Amino acid sequence: MFTRAIVRKPGENFAEGLTDVSLGQLGRPDFAKALGQHEAYCKALEACGLELTVLEKDLQYPDSTFVEDAAVLVPTAAMFTRPGHASREGEVARIKDAVKRFFAKCAEITSPGTLDGGDICEAEHHVFIGVSHRTNEEGARQLAAFLAQEGYTSCPVDIRHMTSILHLKSGIAYLGENTLVLMEEMADRPEFKGYRVIRVAEAESYAANCVRVNDRVLMPAGFPGLERDLKANGFKPLVLDMSEYRKMDGGLSCLSLRF
Ligand code: CIR
């Protein structure tokens, strides 16, 4: 059960953020539309019962609306990250106060470790840690040690060879009830053996980044195959338009820190 989330409004210079994976080929996002989508996203979280902390836009960091990358939260503690792209490093200091208000115990990834929260997928007491072009092996090692102290097992999932996704969680989600949503390209990996798997067809890959929030599964609009499969497996999808965030390589999960 989640009771709260932290989000940050996008700024007018949102389109100046990074597009390392899509390389800008999906077009330039429309700011007014992005703002509207953000408002709808916040309303959806509230409808799922969460109390929101809404941070003001931060024009110094165009990618700062993707708050998930700046911290990893477990019920007992918070780990501040050290984002793998230099342009995002300063985002962590800007979110610390908001996180510290709710977490007495905090740690941080230190150099030479790097880690983006989007690479971290919590599946109850086991955590998948993506090793990517943002999260390096040392960052993964530091997080694994922190998680072990908090009572979690973890394993690295190396995605450095994949060009289709930015972060591990761009391609996977844990929905509870031993169920993983997995993009086709990762569906047969040994790390995910033993779970009930909902496979996401290649054409719908973007939707693999969905989020279970209490009794609903938030998922992006335009992916009828996954929506159908979620329902068939007993989940209740809540569909949100994410088009402008997708243009910036952002998935649905990255717009909030849930706890
Ligand atoms: C970036 O490339 O860092 C941002 N434009 C998108 C970050 C998306 N974050 C996430 O999926 N957790």
mmCIF file of C-alpha atoms and ligand atoms in Angstrom:
data_model
loop_
_atom_site.group_PDB
_atom_site.id
_atom_site.type_symbol
_atom_site.label_atom_id
_atom_site.label_comp_id
_atom_site.label_asym_id
_atom_site.label_seq_id
_atom_site.Cartn_x
_atom_site.Cartn_y
_atom_site.Cartn_z
ATOM 1 C CA MET A 1 0.000 0.000 0.000
ATOM 2 C CA PHE A 2 1.290 3.470 -0.879
ATOM 3 C CA THR A 3 -0.003 6.522 0.957
ATOM 4 C CA ARG A 4 2.106 9.331 -0.505
ATOM 5 C CA ALA A 5 3.986 10.477 -3.570
ATOM 6 C CA ILE A 6 6.372 13.271 -4.476
ATOM 7 C CA VAL A 7 6.097 14.847 -7.926
ATOM 8 C CA ARG A 8 7.619 17.902 -9.594
ATOM 9 C CA LYS A 9 5.872 20.054 -12.170
ATOM 10 C CA PRO A 10 7.602 20.240 -15.556
ATOM 11 C CA GLY A 11 9.168 23.584 -16.486
ATOM 12 C CA GLU A 12 8.740 25.509 -19.735
ATOM 13 C CA ASN A 13 12.197 24.292 -20.846
ATOM 14 C CA PHE A 14 11.195 20.656 -20.401
ATOM 15 C CA ALA A 15 11.948 20.019 -24.111
ATOM 16 C CA GLU A 16 15.621 20.825 -23.464
ATOM 17 C CA GLY A 17 16.086 17.647 -21.432
ATOM 18 C CA LEU A 18 17.931 14.546 -22.586
ATOM 19 C CA THR A 19 16.732 12.217 -25.340
ATOM 20 C CA ASP A 20 19.581 9.691 -25.359
ATOM 21 C CA VAL A 21 17.395 6.814 -26.555
ATOM 22 C CA SER A 22 14.790 8.360 -28.866
ATOM 23 C CA LEU A 23 17.333 10.948 -30.085
ATOM 24 C CA GLY A 24 14.540 13.476 -30.531
ATOM 25 C CA GLN A 25 12.968 11.403 -33.278
ATOM 26 C CA LEU A 26 9.544 11.393 -31.625
ATOM 27 C CA GLY A 27 9.349 15.171 -32.040
ATOM 28 C CA ARG A 28 9.535 18.082 -29.647
ATOM 29 C CA PRO A 29 7.133 17.885 -26.714
ATOM 30 C CA ASP A 30 4.408 20.478 -26.394
ATOM 31 C CA PHE A 31 4.744 22.145 -22.997
ATOM 32 C CA ALA A 32 1.053 23.014 -22.491
ATOM 33 C CA LYS A 33 0.142 19.443 -23.284
ATOM 34 C CA ALA A 34 2.854 18.100 -20.973
ATOM 35 C CA LEU A 35 1.510 20.252 -18.153
ATOM 36 C CA GLY A 36 -2.021 18.973 -18.731
ATOM 37 C CA GLN A 37 -0.774 15.388 -18.744
ATOM 38 C CA HIS A 38 1.089 16.038 -15.507
ATOM 39 C CA GLU A 39 -2.055 17.394 -13.873
ATOM 40 C CA ALA A 40 -4.001 14.335 -14.974
ATOM 41 C CA TYR A 41 -1.220 12.095 -13.624
ATOM 42 C CA CYS A 42 -1.395 13.849 -10.234
ATOM 43 C CA LYS A 43 -5.189 13.501 -10.143
ATOM 44 C CA ALA A 44 -4.843 9.794 -10.917
ATOM 45 C CA LEU A 45 -2.429 9.303 -8.009
ATOM 46 C CA GLU A 46 -4.856 11.135 -5.737
ATOM 47 C CA ALA A 47 -7.721 9.000 -7.003
ATOM 48 C CA CYS A 48 -5.635 5.972 -5.938
ATOM 49 C CA GLY A 49 -5.586 7.384 -2.409
ATOM 50 C CA LEU A 50 -2.186 9.098 -2.350
ATOM 51 C CA GLU A 51 -1.424 12.392 -0.668
ATOM 52 C CA LEU A 52 0.883 14.382 -2.940
ATOM 53 C CA THR A 53 3.837 16.630 -2.280
ATOM 54 C CA VAL A 54 3.954 18.763 -5.422
ATOM 55 C CA LEU A 55 7.301 20.481 -5.954
ATOM 56 C CA GLU A 56 7.565 23.613 -8.054
ATOM 57 C CA LYS A 57 9.133 23.493 -11.504
ATOM 58 C CA ASP A 58 12.920 23.801 -11.539
ATOM 59 C CA LEU A 59 14.105 25.555 -14.671
ATOM 60 C CA GLN A 60 17.736 24.838 -13.898
ATOM 61 C CA TYR A 61 17.097 21.146 -14.551
ATOM 62 C CA PRO A 62 14.852 20.470 -17.552
ATOM 63 C CA ASP A 63 14.615 16.755 -16.673
ATOM 64 C CA SER A 64 13.749 17.356 -13.016
ATOM 65 C CA THR A 65 10.095 16.421 -13.461
ATOM 66 C CA PHE A 66 11.420 12.830 -13.671
ATOM 67 C CA VAL A 67 11.762 12.705 -9.877
ATOM 68 C CA GLU A 68 12.018 8.930 -9.710
ATOM 69 C CA ASP A 69 15.630 9.087 -10.840
ATOM 70 C CA ALA A 70 16.822 11.107 -7.825
ATOM 71 C CA ALA A 71 16.005 8.691 -4.997
ATOM 72 C CA VAL A 72 15.210 5.077 -4.209
ATOM 73 C CA LEU A 73 12.703 4.630 -1.419
ATOM 74 C CA VAL A 74 11.945 1.618 0.745
ATOM 75 C CA PRO A 75 9.571 1.909 3.714
ATOM 76 C CA THR A 76 12.408 2.169 6.248
ATOM 77 C CA ALA A 77 14.886 4.415 4.418
ATOM 78 C CA ALA A 78 15.760 6.540 1.401
ATOM 79 C CA MET A 79 18.803 6.320 -0.829
ATOM 80 C CA PHE A 80 19.660 9.474 -2.758
ATOM 81 C CA THR A 81 21.112 8.656 -6.122
ATOM 82 C CA ARG A 82 23.999 10.030 -8.124
ATOM 83 C CA PRO A 83 22.495 10.333 -11.619
ATOM 84 C CA GLY A 84 24.542 8.904 -14.426
ATOM 85 C CA HIS A 85 24.274 11.922 -16.685
ATOM 86 C CA ALA A 86 26.123 15.019 -15.493
ATOM 87 C CA SER A 87 23.280 17.358 -16.518
ATOM 88 C CA ARG A 88 21.022 15.692 -13.922
ATOM 89 C CA GLU A 89 23.400 15.409 -10.964
ATOM 90 C CA GLY A 90 22.160 18.605 -9.295
ATOM 91 C CA GLU A 91 18.568 17.363 -9.187
ATOM 92 C CA VAL A 92 19.312 15.291 -6.093
ATOM 93 C CA ALA A 93 20.164 18.259 -3.843
ATOM 94 C CA ARG A 94 16.912 19.919 -4.950
ATOM 95 C CA ILE A 95 14.717 17.052 -3.798
ATOM 96 C CA LYS A 96 16.469 16.168 -0.547
ATOM 97 C CA ASP A 97 14.365 18.303 1.781
ATOM 98 C CA ALA A 98 11.105 16.950 0.415
ATOM 99 C CA VAL A 99 12.278 13.353 0.891
ATOM 100 C CA LYS A 100 13.878 13.953 4.300
ATOM 101 C CA ARG A 101 10.561 15.236 5.602
ATOM 102 C CA PHE A 102 9.283 11.667 5.405
ATOM 103 C CA PHE A 103 12.423 9.544 5.873
ATOM 104 C CA ALA A 104 14.536 9.807 9.010
ATOM 105 C CA LYS A 105 17.099 7.381 7.622
ATOM 106 C CA CYS A 106 18.821 8.482 4.423
ATOM 107 C CA ALA A 107 21.942 7.381 2.583
ATOM 108 C CA GLU A 108 23.491 8.370 -0.721
ATOM 109 C CA ILE A 109 25.319 6.860 -3.646
ATOM 110 C CA THR A 110 28.847 8.204 -3.704
ATOM 111 C CA SER A 111 31.494 8.607 -6.418
ATOM 112 C CA PRO A 112 32.515 6.683 -8.454
ATOM 113 C CA GLY A 113 29.089 5.071 -8.212
ATOM 114 C CA THR A 114 26.297 6.358 -10.432
ATOM 115 C CA LEU A 115 22.681 5.315 -10.271
ATOM 116 C CA ASP A 116 19.331 6.489 -11.697
ATOM 117 C CA GLY A 117 16.181 5.502 -9.817
ATOM 118 C CA GLY A 118 14.615 4.412 -13.113
ATOM 119 C CA ASP A 119 16.941 1.413 -13.070
ATOM 120 C CA ILE A 120 15.521 0.100 -9.818
ATOM 121 C CA CYS A 121 12.549 -2.238 -9.783
ATOM 122 C CA GLU A 122 11.286 -3.337 -6.387
ATOM 123 C CA ALA A 123 9.461 -6.646 -6.312
ATOM 124 C CA GLU A 124 8.485 -6.885 -2.644
ATOM 125 C CA HIS A 125 11.608 -8.079 -0.822
ATOM 126 C CA HIS A 126 13.689 -8.592 -3.927
ATOM 127 C CA VAL A 127 15.013 -5.698 -6.001
ATOM 128 C CA PHE A 128 16.194 -5.785 -9.604
ATOM 129 C CA ILE A 129 19.006 -3.296 -10.167
ATOM 130 C CA GLY A 130 19.552 -2.361 -13.788
ATOM 131 C CA VAL A 131 23.153 -1.776 -14.828
ATOM 132 C CA SER A 132 22.777 0.664 -17.687
ATOM 133 C CA HIS A 133 24.488 3.607 -19.332
ATOM 134 C CA ARG A 134 23.307 5.617 -16.291
ATOM 135 C CA THR A 135 23.767 3.133 -13.430
ATOM 136 C CA ASN A 136 27.241 1.661 -13.194
ATOM 137 C CA GLU A 137 28.391 -1.485 -11.410
ATOM 138 C CA GLU A 138 29.683 0.468 -8.432
ATOM 139 C CA GLY A 139 26.365 2.307 -8.024
ATOM 140 C CA ALA A 140 24.559 -1.021 -8.214
ATOM 141 C CA ARG A 141 26.923 -2.483 -5.609
ATOM 142 C CA GLN A 142 26.350 0.420 -3.200
ATOM 143 C CA LEU A 143 22.588 0.163 -3.556
ATOM 144 C CA ALA A 144 22.675 -3.628 -3.072
ATOM 145 C CA ALA A 145 24.621 -3.175 0.200
ATOM 146 C CA PHE A 146 22.124 -0.564 1.418
ATOM 147 C CA LEU A 147 19.181 -2.774 0.493
ATOM 148 C CA ALA A 148 20.722 -5.781 2.248
ATOM 149 C CA GLN A 149 20.911 -3.732 5.458
ATOM 150 C CA GLU A 150 17.228 -2.916 5.077
ATOM 151 C CA GLY A 151 16.347 -6.581 4.624
ATOM 152 C CA TYR A 152 16.120 -6.851 0.832
ATOM 153 C CA THR A 153 17.759 -9.243 -1.569
ATOM 154 C CA SER A 154 18.739 -7.870 -4.971
ATOM 155 C CA CYS A 155 20.335 -8.832 -8.245
ATOM 156 C CA PRO A 156 21.888 -6.829 -11.057
ATOM 157 C CA VAL A 157 20.278 -6.906 -14.502
ATOM 158 C CA ASP A 158 22.724 -5.787 -17.143
ATOM 159 C CA ILE A 159 20.994 -3.854 -19.925
ATOM 160 C CA ARG A 160 24.043 -2.085 -21.338
ATOM 161 C CA HIS A 161 23.761 -3.958 -24.618
ATOM 162 C CA MET A 162 20.168 -2.833 -25.207
ATOM 163 C CA THR A 163 19.551 0.238 -27.341
ATOM 164 C CA SER A 164 15.753 0.191 -27.028
ATOM 165 C CA ILE A 165 15.526 1.337 -23.402
ATOM 166 C CA LEU A 166 17.103 3.978 -21.189
ATOM 167 C CA HIS A 167 16.500 2.360 -17.810
ATOM 168 C CA LEU A 168 15.655 -1.142 -16.628
ATOM 169 C CA LYS A 169 12.186 0.025 -15.657
ATOM 170 C CA SER A 170 11.559 1.313 -19.181
ATOM 171 C CA GLY A 171 10.965 -2.369 -19.919
ATOM 172 C CA ILE A 172 9.647 -3.971 -16.753
ATOM 173 C CA ALA A 173 7.199 -3.422 -13.904
ATOM 174 C CA TYR A 174 6.306 -5.408 -10.819
ATOM 175 C CA LEU A 175 2.587 -5.495 -10.124
ATOM 176 C CA GLY A 176 2.446 -7.499 -6.902
ATOM 177 C CA GLU A 177 1.090 -11.031 -6.641
ATOM 178 C CA ASN A 178 4.366 -12.400 -8.018
ATOM 179 C CA THR A 179 3.594 -10.790 -11.385
ATOM 180 C CA LEU A 180 6.047 -8.994 -13.648
ATOM 181 C CA VAL A 181 5.205 -7.077 -16.801
ATOM 182 C CA LEU A 182 8.116 -7.615 -19.184
ATOM 183 C CA MET A 183 8.898 -6.245 -22.616
ATOM 184 C CA GLU A 184 9.347 -9.082 -25.087
ATOM 185 C CA GLU A 185 13.086 -8.406 -25.403
ATOM 186 C CA MET A 186 13.608 -9.188 -21.697
ATOM 187 C CA ALA A 187 10.831 -11.711 -21.119
ATOM 188 C CA ASP A 188 13.030 -14.805 -21.155
ATOM 189 C CA ARG A 189 15.917 -13.536 -19.062
ATOM 190 C CA PRO A 190 16.935 -15.874 -16.244
ATOM 191 C CA GLU A 191 16.700 -13.111 -13.614
ATOM 192 C CA PHE A 192 12.907 -13.172 -13.989
ATOM 193 C CA LYS A 193 12.355 -16.919 -13.671
ATOM 194 C CA GLY A 194 9.708 -17.999 -11.179
ATOM 195 C CA TYR A 195 7.424 -14.998 -11.687
ATOM 196 C CA ARG A 196 4.084 -14.911 -13.431
ATOM 197 C CA VAL A 197 4.930 -12.894 -16.533
ATOM 198 C CA ILE A 198 2.705 -10.632 -18.608
ATOM 199 C CA ARG A 199 4.623 -10.216 -21.864
ATOM 200 C CA VAL A 200 4.407 -6.945 -23.733
ATOM 201 C CA ALA A 201 4.560 -7.209 -27.521
ATOM 202 C CA GLU A 202 7.372 -5.267 -29.170
ATOM 203 C CA ALA A 203 4.958 -2.741 -30.692
ATOM 204 C CA GLU A 204 3.682 -1.923 -27.187
ATOM 205 C CA SER A 205 7.026 -1.955 -25.393
ATOM 206 C CA TYR A 206 6.665 1.571 -24.040
ATOM 207 C CA ALA A 207 3.703 0.409 -21.929
ATOM 208 C CA ALA A 208 5.848 -2.092 -20.013
ATOM 209 C CA ASN A 209 6.632 0.851 -17.757
ATOM 210 C CA CYS A 210 3.383 0.780 -15.824
ATOM 211 C CA VAL A 211 2.868 1.232 -12.083
ATOM 212 C CA ARG A 212 0.735 -0.559 -9.536
ATOM 213 C CA VAL A 213 -0.677 2.023 -7.151
ATOM 214 C CA ASN A 214 -2.848 0.343 -4.545
ATOM 215 C CA ASP A 215 -5.720 -1.330 -6.394
ATOM 216 C CA ARG A 216 -5.022 0.185 -9.836
ATOM 217 C CA VAL A 217 -2.332 -0.193 -12.477
ATOM 218 C CA LEU A 218 -1.463 3.133 -14.089
ATOM 219 C CA MET A 219 -0.499 2.608 -17.718
ATOM 220 C CA PRO A 220 0.028 4.818 -20.761
ATOM 221 C CA ALA A 221 -2.757 5.328 -23.321
ATOM 222 C CA GLY A 222 -2.608 3.710 -26.735
ATOM 223 C CA PHE A 223 -1.627 0.147 -25.841
ATOM 224 C CA PRO A 224 -4.787 -1.979 -26.073
ATOM 225 C CA GLY A 225 -2.936 -5.306 -25.988
ATOM 226 C CA LEU A 226 -1.432 -4.721 -22.550
ATOM 227 C CA GLU A 227 -4.641 -3.136 -21.270
ATOM 228 C CA ARG A 228 -6.533 -6.271 -22.263
ATOM 229 C CA ASP A 229 -3.901 -8.579 -20.743
ATOM 230 C CA LEU A 230 -3.854 -6.668 -17.467
ATOM 231 C CA LYS A 231 -7.621 -7.027 -17.184
ATOM 232 C CA ALA A 232 -7.434 -10.700 -18.120
ATOM 233 C CA ASN A 233 -4.999 -11.199 -15.236
ATOM 234 C CA GLY A 234 -7.304 -9.515 -12.745
ATOM 235 C CA PHE A 235 -5.693 -6.046 -12.648
ATOM 236 C CA LYS A 236 -7.532 -2.747 -13.003
ATOM 237 C CA PRO A 237 -5.750 -0.456 -15.484
ATOM 238 C CA LEU A 238 -6.020 3.313 -15.197
ATOM 239 C CA VAL A 239 -4.991 4.760 -18.542
ATOM 240 C CA LEU A 240 -3.096 8.055 -18.829
ATOM 241 C CA ASP A 241 -1.868 10.006 -21.824
ATOM 242 C CA MET A 242 1.921 10.135 -21.581
ATOM 243 C CA SER A 243 2.764 11.198 -25.139
ATOM 244 C CA GLU A 244 4.839 14.286 -24.273
ATOM 245 C CA TYR A 245 6.927 12.477 -21.643
ATOM 246 C CA ARG A 246 7.595 9.619 -24.004
ATOM 247 C CA LYS A 247 9.187 12.092 -26.405
ATOM 248 C CA MET A 248 11.741 12.787 -23.656
ATOM 249 C CA ASP A 249 12.418 9.066 -22.982
ATOM 250 C CA GLY A 250 10.295 9.310 -19.849
ATOM 251 C CA GLY A 251 8.064 6.491 -18.683
ATOM 252 C CA LEU A 252 5.028 6.729 -16.478
ATOM 253 C CA SER A 253 6.833 5.610 -13.332
ATOM 254 C CA CYS A 254 9.514 8.291 -13.523
ATOM 255 C CA LEU A 255 7.106 11.146 -12.796
ATOM 256 C CA SER A 256 6.691 10.195 -9.148
ATOM 257 C CA LEU A 257 8.339 8.811 -6.042
ATOM 258 C CA ARG A 258 5.748 6.648 -4.330
ATOM 259 C CA PHE A 259 5.898 5.439 -0.748
HETATM 260 C C1 CIR B 1 16.629 11.402 -19.183
HETATM 261 O O1 CIR B 1 17.083 11.037 -20.255
HETATM 262 O O2 CIR B 1 17.275 11.303 -18.138
HETATM 263 C C2 CIR B 1 15.238 11.990 -19.152
HETATM 264 N N1 CIR B 1 14.980 12.732 -20.340
HETATM 265 C C3 CIR B 1 14.197 10.916 -18.978
HETATM 266 C C4 CIR B 1 14.317 10.193 -17.682
HETATM 267 C C5 CIR B 1 13.255 9.163 -17.521
HETATM 268 N N2 CIR B 1 13.341 8.552 -16.250
HETATM 269 C C6 CIR B 1 12.881 7.355 -15.983
HETATM 270 O O3 CIR B 1 12.376 6.664 -16.859
HETATM 271 N N3 CIR B 1 13.006 6.906 -14.747
#
